[in-house]
CSV table of C-alpha atoms and ligand atoms in Angstrom, one decimal:
chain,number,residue,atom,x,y,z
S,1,UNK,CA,23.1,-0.8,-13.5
S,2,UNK,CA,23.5,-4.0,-15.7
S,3,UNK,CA,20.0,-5.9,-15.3
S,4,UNK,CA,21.9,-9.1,-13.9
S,5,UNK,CA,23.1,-6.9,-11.1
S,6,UNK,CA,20.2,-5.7,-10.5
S,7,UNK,CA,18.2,-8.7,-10.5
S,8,UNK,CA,20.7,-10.2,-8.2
S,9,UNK,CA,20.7,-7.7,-5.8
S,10,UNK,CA,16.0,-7.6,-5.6
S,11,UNK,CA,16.7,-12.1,-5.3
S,12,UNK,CA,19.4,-11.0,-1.7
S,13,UNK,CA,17.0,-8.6,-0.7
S,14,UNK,CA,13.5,-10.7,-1.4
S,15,UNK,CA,15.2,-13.4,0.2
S,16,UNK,CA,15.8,-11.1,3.4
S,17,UNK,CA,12.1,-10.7,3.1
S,18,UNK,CA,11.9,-14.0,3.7
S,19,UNK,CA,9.7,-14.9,0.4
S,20,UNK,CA,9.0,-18.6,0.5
S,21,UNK,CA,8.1,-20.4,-2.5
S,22,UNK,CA,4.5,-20.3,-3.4
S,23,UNK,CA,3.6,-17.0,-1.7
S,24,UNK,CA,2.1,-15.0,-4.3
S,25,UNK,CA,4.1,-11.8,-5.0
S,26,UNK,CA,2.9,-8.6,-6.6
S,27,UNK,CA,5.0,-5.7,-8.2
S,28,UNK,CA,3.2,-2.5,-8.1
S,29,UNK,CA,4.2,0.4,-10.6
S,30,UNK,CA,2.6,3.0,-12.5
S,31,UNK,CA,2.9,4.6,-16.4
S,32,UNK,CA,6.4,3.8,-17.6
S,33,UNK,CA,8.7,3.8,-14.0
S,34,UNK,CA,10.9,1.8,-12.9
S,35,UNK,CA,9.9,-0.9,-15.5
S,36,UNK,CA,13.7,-2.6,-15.2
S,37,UNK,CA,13.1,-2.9,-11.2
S,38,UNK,CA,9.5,-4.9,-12.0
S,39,UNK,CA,11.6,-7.2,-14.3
S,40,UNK,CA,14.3,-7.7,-11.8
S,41,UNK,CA,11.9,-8.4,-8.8
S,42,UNK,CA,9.6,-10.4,-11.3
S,43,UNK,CA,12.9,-12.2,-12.4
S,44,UNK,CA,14.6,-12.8,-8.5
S,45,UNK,CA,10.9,-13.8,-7.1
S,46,UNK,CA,10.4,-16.4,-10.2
S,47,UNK,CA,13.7,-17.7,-9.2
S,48,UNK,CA,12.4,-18.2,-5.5
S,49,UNK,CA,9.7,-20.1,-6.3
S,50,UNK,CA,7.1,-17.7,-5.8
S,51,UNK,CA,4.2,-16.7,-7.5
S,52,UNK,CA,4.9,-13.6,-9.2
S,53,UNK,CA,2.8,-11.0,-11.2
S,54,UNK,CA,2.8,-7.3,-12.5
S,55,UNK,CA,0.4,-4.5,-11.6
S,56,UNK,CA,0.5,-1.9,-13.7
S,57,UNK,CA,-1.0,1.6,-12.8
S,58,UNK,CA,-1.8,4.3,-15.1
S,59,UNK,CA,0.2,7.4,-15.3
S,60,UNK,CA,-1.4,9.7,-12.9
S,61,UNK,CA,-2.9,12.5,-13.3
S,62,UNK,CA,-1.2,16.2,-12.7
S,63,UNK,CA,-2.4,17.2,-9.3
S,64,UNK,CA,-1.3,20.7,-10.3
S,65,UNK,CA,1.2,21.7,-7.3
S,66,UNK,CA,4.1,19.1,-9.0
S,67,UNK,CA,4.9,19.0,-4.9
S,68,UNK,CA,5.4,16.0,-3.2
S,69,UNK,CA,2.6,15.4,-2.1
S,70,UNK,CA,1.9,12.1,-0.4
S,71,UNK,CA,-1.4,9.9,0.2
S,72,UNK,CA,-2.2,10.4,-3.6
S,73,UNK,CA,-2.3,7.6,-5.6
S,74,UNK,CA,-4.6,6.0,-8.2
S,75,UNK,CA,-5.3,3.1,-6.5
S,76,UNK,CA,-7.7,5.4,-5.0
S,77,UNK,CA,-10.0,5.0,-7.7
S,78,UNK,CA,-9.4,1.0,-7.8
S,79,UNK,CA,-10.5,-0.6,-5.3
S,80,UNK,CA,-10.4,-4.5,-7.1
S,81,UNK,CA,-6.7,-3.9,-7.7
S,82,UNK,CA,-6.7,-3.1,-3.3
S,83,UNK,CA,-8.8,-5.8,-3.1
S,84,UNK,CA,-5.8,-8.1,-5.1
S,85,UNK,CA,-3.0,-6.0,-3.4
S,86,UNK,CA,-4.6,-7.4,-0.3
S,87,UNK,CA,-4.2,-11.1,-1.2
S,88,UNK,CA,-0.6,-11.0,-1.8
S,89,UNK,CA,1.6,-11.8,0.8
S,90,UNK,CA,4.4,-9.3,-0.4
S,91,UNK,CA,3.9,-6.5,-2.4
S,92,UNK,CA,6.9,-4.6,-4.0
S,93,UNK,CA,5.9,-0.8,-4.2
S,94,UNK,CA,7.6,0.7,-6.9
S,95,UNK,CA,5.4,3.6,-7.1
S,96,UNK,CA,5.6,5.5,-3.0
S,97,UNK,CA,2.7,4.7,-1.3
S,98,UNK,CA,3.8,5.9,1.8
S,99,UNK,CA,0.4,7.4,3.8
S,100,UNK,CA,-2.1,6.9,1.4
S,101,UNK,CA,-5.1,4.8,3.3
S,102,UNK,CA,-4.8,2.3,0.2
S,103,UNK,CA,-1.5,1.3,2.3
S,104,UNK,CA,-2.5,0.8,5.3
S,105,UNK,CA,-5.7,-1.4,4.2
S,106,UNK,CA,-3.0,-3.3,2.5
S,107,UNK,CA,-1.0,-3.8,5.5
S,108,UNK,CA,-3.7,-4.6,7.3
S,109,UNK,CA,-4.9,-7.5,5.5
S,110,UNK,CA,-1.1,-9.3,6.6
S,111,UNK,CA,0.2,-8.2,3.3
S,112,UNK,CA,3.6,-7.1,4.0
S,113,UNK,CA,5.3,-4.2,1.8
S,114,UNK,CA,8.6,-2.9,0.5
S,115,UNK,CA,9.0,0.3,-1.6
S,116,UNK,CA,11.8,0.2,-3.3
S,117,UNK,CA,11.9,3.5,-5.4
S,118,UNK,CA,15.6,5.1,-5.1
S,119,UNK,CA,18.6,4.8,-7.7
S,120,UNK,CA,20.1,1.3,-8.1
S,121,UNK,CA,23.3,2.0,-7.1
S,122,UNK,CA,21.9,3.2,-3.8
S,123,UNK,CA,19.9,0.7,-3.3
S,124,UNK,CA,23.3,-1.4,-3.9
S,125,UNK,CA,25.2,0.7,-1.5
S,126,UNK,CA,23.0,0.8,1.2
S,127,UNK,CA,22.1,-2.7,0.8
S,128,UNK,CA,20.1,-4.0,4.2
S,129,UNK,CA,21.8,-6.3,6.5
S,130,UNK,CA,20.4,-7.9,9.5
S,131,UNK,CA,23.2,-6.5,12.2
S,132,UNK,CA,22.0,-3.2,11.1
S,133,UNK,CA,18.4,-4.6,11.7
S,134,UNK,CA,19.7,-5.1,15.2
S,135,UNK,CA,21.0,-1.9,15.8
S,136,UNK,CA,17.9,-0.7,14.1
S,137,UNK,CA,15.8,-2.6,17.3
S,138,UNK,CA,18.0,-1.5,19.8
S,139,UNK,CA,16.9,2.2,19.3
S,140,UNK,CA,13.2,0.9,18.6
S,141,UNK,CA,13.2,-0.5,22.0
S,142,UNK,CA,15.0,2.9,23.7
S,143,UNK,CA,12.8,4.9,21.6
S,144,UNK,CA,9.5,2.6,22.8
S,145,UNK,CA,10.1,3.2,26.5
S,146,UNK,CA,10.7,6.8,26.9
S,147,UNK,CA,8.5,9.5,27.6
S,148,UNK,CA,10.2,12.6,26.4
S,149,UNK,CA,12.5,13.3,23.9
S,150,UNK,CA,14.7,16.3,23.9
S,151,UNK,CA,16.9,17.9,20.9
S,152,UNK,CA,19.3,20.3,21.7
S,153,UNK,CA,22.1,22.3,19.1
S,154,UNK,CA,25.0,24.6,19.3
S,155,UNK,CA,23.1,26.7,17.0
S,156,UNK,CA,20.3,27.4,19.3
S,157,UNK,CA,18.0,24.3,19.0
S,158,UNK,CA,15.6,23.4,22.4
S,159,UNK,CA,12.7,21.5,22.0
S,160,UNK,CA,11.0,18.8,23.5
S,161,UNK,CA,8.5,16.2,22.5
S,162,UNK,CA,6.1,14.6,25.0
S,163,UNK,CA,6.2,11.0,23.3
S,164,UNK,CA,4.7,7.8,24.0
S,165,UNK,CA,1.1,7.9,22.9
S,166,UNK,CA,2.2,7.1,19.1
S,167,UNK,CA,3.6,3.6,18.1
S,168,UNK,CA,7.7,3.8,17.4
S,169,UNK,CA,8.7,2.8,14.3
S,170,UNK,CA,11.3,1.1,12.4
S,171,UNK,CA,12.6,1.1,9.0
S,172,UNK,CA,16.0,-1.2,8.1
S,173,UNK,CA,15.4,-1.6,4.7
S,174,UNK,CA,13.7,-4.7,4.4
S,175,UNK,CA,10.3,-6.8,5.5
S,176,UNK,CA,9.7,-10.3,6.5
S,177,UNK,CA,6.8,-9.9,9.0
S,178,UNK,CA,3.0,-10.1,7.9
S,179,UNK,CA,1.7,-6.6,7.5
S,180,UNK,CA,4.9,-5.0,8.1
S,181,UNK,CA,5.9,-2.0,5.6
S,182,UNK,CA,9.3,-1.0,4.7
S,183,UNK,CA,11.5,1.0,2.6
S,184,UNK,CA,14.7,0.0,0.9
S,185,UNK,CA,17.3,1.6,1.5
S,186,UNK,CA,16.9,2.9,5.4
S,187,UNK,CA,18.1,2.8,8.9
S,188,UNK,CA,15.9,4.9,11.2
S,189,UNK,CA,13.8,5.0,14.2
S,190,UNK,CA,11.1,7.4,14.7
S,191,UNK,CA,7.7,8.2,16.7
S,192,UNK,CA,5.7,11.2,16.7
S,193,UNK,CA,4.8,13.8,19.4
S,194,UNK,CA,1.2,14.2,21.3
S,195,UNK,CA,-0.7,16.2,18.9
S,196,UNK,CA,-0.4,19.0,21.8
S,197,UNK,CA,3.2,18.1,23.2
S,198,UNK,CA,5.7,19.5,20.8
S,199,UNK,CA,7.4,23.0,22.4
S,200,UNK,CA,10.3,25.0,21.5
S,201,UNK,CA,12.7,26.2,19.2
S,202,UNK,CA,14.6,24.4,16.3
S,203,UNK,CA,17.7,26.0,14.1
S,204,UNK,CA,17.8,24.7,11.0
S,205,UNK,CA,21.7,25.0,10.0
S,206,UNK,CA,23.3,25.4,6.9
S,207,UNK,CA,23.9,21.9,5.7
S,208,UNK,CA,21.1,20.3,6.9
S,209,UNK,CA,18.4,19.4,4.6
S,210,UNK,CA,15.2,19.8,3.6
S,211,UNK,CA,13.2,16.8,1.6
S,212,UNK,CA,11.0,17.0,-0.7
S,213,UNK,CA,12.9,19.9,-1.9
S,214,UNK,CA,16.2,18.2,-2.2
S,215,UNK,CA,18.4,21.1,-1.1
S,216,UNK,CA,21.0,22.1,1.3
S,217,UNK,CA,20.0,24.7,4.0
S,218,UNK,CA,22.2,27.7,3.1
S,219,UNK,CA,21.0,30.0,5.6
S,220,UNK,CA,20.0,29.6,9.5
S,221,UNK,CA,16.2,29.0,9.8
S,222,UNK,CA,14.4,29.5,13.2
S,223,UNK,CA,11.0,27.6,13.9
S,224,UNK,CA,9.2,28.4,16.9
S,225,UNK,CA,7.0,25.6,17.9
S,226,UNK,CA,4.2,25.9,20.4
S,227,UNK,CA,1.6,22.8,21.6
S,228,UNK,CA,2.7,20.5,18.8
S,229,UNK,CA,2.5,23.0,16.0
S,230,UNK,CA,5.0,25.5,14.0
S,231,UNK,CA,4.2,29.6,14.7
S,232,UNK,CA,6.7,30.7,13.8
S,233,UNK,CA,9.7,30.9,10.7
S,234,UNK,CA,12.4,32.9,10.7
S,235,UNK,CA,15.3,33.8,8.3
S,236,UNK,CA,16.5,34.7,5.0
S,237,UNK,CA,15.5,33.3,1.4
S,238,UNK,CA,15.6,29.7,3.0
S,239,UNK,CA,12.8,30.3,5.7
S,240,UNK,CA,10.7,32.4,2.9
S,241,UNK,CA,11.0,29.3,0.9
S,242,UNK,CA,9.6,27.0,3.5
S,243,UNK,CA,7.3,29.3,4.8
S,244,UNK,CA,5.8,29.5,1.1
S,245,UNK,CA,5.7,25.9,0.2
S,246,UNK,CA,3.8,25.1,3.6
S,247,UNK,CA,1.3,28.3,2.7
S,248,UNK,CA,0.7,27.1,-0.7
S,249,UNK,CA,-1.0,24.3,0.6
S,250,UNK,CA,-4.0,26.3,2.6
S,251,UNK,CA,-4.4,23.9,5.3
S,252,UNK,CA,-3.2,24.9,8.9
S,253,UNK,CA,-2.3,21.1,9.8
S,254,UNK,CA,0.6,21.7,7.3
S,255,UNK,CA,2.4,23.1,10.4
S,256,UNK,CA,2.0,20.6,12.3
S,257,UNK,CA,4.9,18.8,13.8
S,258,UNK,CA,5.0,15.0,12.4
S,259,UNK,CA,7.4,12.3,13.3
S,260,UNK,CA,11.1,12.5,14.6
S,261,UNK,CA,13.9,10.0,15.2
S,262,UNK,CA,17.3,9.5,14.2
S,263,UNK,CA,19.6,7.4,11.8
S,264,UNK,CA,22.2,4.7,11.7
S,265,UNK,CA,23.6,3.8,8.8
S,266,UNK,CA,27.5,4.3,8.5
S,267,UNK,CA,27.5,4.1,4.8
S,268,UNK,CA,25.3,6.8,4.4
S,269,UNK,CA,26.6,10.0,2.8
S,270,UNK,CA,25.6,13.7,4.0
S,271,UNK,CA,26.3,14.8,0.0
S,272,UNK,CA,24.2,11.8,-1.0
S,273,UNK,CA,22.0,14.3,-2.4
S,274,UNK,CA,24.3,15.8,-5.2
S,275,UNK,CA,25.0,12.0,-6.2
S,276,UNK,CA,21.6,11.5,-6.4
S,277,UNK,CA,19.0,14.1,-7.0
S,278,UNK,CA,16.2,11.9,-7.9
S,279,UNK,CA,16.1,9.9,-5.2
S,280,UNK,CA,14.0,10.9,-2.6
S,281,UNK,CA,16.2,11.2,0.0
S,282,UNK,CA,16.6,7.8,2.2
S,283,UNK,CA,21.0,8.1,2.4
S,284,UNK,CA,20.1,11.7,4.2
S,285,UNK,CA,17.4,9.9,6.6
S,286,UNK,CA,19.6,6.9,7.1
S,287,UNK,CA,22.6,9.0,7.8
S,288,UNK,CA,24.5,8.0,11.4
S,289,UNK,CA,23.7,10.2,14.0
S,290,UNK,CA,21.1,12.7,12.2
S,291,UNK,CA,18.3,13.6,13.9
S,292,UNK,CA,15.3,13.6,11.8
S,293,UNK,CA,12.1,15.8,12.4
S,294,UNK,CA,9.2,16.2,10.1
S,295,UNK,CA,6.1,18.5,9.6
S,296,UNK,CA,2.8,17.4,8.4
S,297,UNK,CA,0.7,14.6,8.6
S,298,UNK,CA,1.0,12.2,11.6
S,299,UNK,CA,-1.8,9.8,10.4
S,300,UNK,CA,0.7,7.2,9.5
S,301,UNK,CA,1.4,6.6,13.0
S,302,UNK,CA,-2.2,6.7,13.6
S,303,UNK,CA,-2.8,10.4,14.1
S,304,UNK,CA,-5.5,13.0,12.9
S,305,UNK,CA,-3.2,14.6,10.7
S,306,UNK,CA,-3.4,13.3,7.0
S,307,UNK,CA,-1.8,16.2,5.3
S,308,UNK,CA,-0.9,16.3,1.9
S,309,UNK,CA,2.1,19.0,3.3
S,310,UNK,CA,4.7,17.1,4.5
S,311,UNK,CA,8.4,18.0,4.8
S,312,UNK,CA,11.2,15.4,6.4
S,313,UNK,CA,14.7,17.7,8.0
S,314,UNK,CA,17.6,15.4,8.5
S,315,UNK,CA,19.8,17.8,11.0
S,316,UNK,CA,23.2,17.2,11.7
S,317,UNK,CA,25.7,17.6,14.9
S,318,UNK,CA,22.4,17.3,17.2
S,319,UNK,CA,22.1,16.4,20.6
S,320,UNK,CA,19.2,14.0,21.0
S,321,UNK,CA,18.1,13.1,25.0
S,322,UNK,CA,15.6,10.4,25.6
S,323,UNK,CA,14.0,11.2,29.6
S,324,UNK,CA,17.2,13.3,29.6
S,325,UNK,CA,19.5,10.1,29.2
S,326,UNK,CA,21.9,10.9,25.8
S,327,UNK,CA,21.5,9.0,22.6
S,328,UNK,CA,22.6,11.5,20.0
S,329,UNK,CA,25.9,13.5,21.2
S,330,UNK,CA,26.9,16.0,18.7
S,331,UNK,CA,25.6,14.1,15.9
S,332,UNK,CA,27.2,10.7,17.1
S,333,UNK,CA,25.4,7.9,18.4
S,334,UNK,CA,26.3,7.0,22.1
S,335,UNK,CA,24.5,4.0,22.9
S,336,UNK,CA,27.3,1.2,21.5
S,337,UNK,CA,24.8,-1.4,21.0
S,338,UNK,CA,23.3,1.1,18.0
S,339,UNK,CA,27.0,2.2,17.3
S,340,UNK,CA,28.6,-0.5,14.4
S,341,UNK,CA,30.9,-3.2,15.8
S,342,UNK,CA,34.2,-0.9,14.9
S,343,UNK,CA,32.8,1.9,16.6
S,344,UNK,CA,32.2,0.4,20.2
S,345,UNK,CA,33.7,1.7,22.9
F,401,FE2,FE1,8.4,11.8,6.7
């Protein structure tokens, strides 16, 4: 993307953040990334009025698996670059520090946090607006109330989730509240299950999709899950696949069951992922009507599970039931308040 664009585009969206002339911003990136998205946010805050700098990390180190593994980062070993991060009032994440404790001290200091690490013309195409922030609240607030949560399929998917005990979250694709983290480009709502409260069966279809590896489901997968955790896979090459990459990681909470919720973005593409297969996946998690589980690590909700093994499953053509009331219907949203203004009934 040409770097006026592009610098264009981080001045609309730091502006949606709300950055106010003399807060102090902080771009965060590591090795040689992204170094035209630290210019343009450098360039768009300057022209704001706020007080800009560049933090650049080292390149890190190989952690040997090459997986995606999440909480790692080497602001681990820096604690007087937290200690800065802390005493911005926005940082720009250009590097994923999604779970990693270094986050969440960050976020609870009132700094608030926006990773922005997908292609450019995503994060052009998916640009955040605030009607879709509404939307986004509407199912915040359905989601916050309910006690269960149900997901059905035609292909054989029945489980429930006993929900309630872990904050709901957001994500619209932007941040203008102190302490508040987001990720550019998204449209989702999510919670997780009690750690003990996640029972039945989910069929993973062919189509649906499986992040961090970036791939299309080509053949059905079963997953039995009992008391909040997976016992069971099922399948051809697809389930061996999953099955091995949550092994490889020797740690039993890799089956855990992690967050779920759904998606409302319109302009969200299901073959987002063959435009771009770099990204890490936020057009599939924002799609309209998918329902979104995930395995691994609950901690970022505020659970005991801080694994390293984490796998996201955007599902299409689900049924999703909040204390048996429909929200999903065959992969459409039915609550018109969520629904986009030309799709109301
Ligand atoms: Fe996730």
């Amino acid at each position: 993307m040409d770097r006026t664009m592009l610098t264009e585009l981080c001045r609309r969206q730091l502006q949606l953040c709300a950055v106010q002339e003399g807060e102090t911003l902080v771009v965060l990136s590591q090795g040689s990334e992204r170094a035209d998205y630290a210019d343009a946010f450098l360039y768009a805050a300057r022209s704001l009025g706020a007080n800009a700098y560049h933090m650049r990390m080292p390149e890190p180190g190989s952690s040997g698996s090459g997986a995606w593994e999440v909480g790692a980062s080497e602001l681990q070993n820096n604690p007087r670059a937290v200690e800065a991060l802390e005493q911005a009032d926005i940082v720009i994440d250009l590097i994923f520090l999604l779970f990693s404790k270094e986050q969440f001290a960050i976020q609870r200091a009132g700094t608030r946090i926006l990773t922005a690490v997908e292609p450019t013309a995503l994060l052009a195409r998916l640009f955040p607006t605030k009607e879709l922030r509404e939307r986004v609240e509407v199912g915040h607030e359905l989601l916050a109330k309910a006690s269960t949560m149900r997901i059905t399929s035609p292909q054989g998917t029945d489980v429930t989730y006993r929900i309630g005990m872990y904050p709901t979250m957001s994500e619209y694709g932007y941040t203008d509240e102190p302490g508040r983290w987001d990720h550019w480009p998204a449209a989702i709502v999510f919670t997780g299950g009690a750690d003990d409260g996640v029972d039945g069966t989910i069929v993973l279809s062919p189509g649906d999709v499986l992040l961090p590896f970036n791939s299309y489901v080509q053949t059905p997968i079963t997953l039995t899950v009992e008391q909040g955790f997976i016992t069971d896979i099922r399948g051809d090459l697809d389930a061996d696949l999953l099955s091995s990459y949550i092994r490889s990681f020797e740690d039993p909470r890799g089956y855990g069951m992690s967050h779920v919720g759904w998606g409302l973005d319109e302009r969200a593409q299901w073959h987002g992922l063959t435009q771009f297969p770099g990204g890490m996946g936020m057009e599939l998690r924002s799609y309209y009507g998918n329902v979104m589980f995930s395995i691994g690590p609950n901690n970022e909700l505020g659970g005991p599970n801080d694994t390293p093994c984490h796998l996201d499953i955007p599902m299409r053509g689900c049924d999703l039931f909040l204390d048996d009331e429909p929200v999903v219907r065959n992969g459409d949203l039915v609550v018109d308040a969520m629904r986009p203004t030309s799709r109301r009934g």
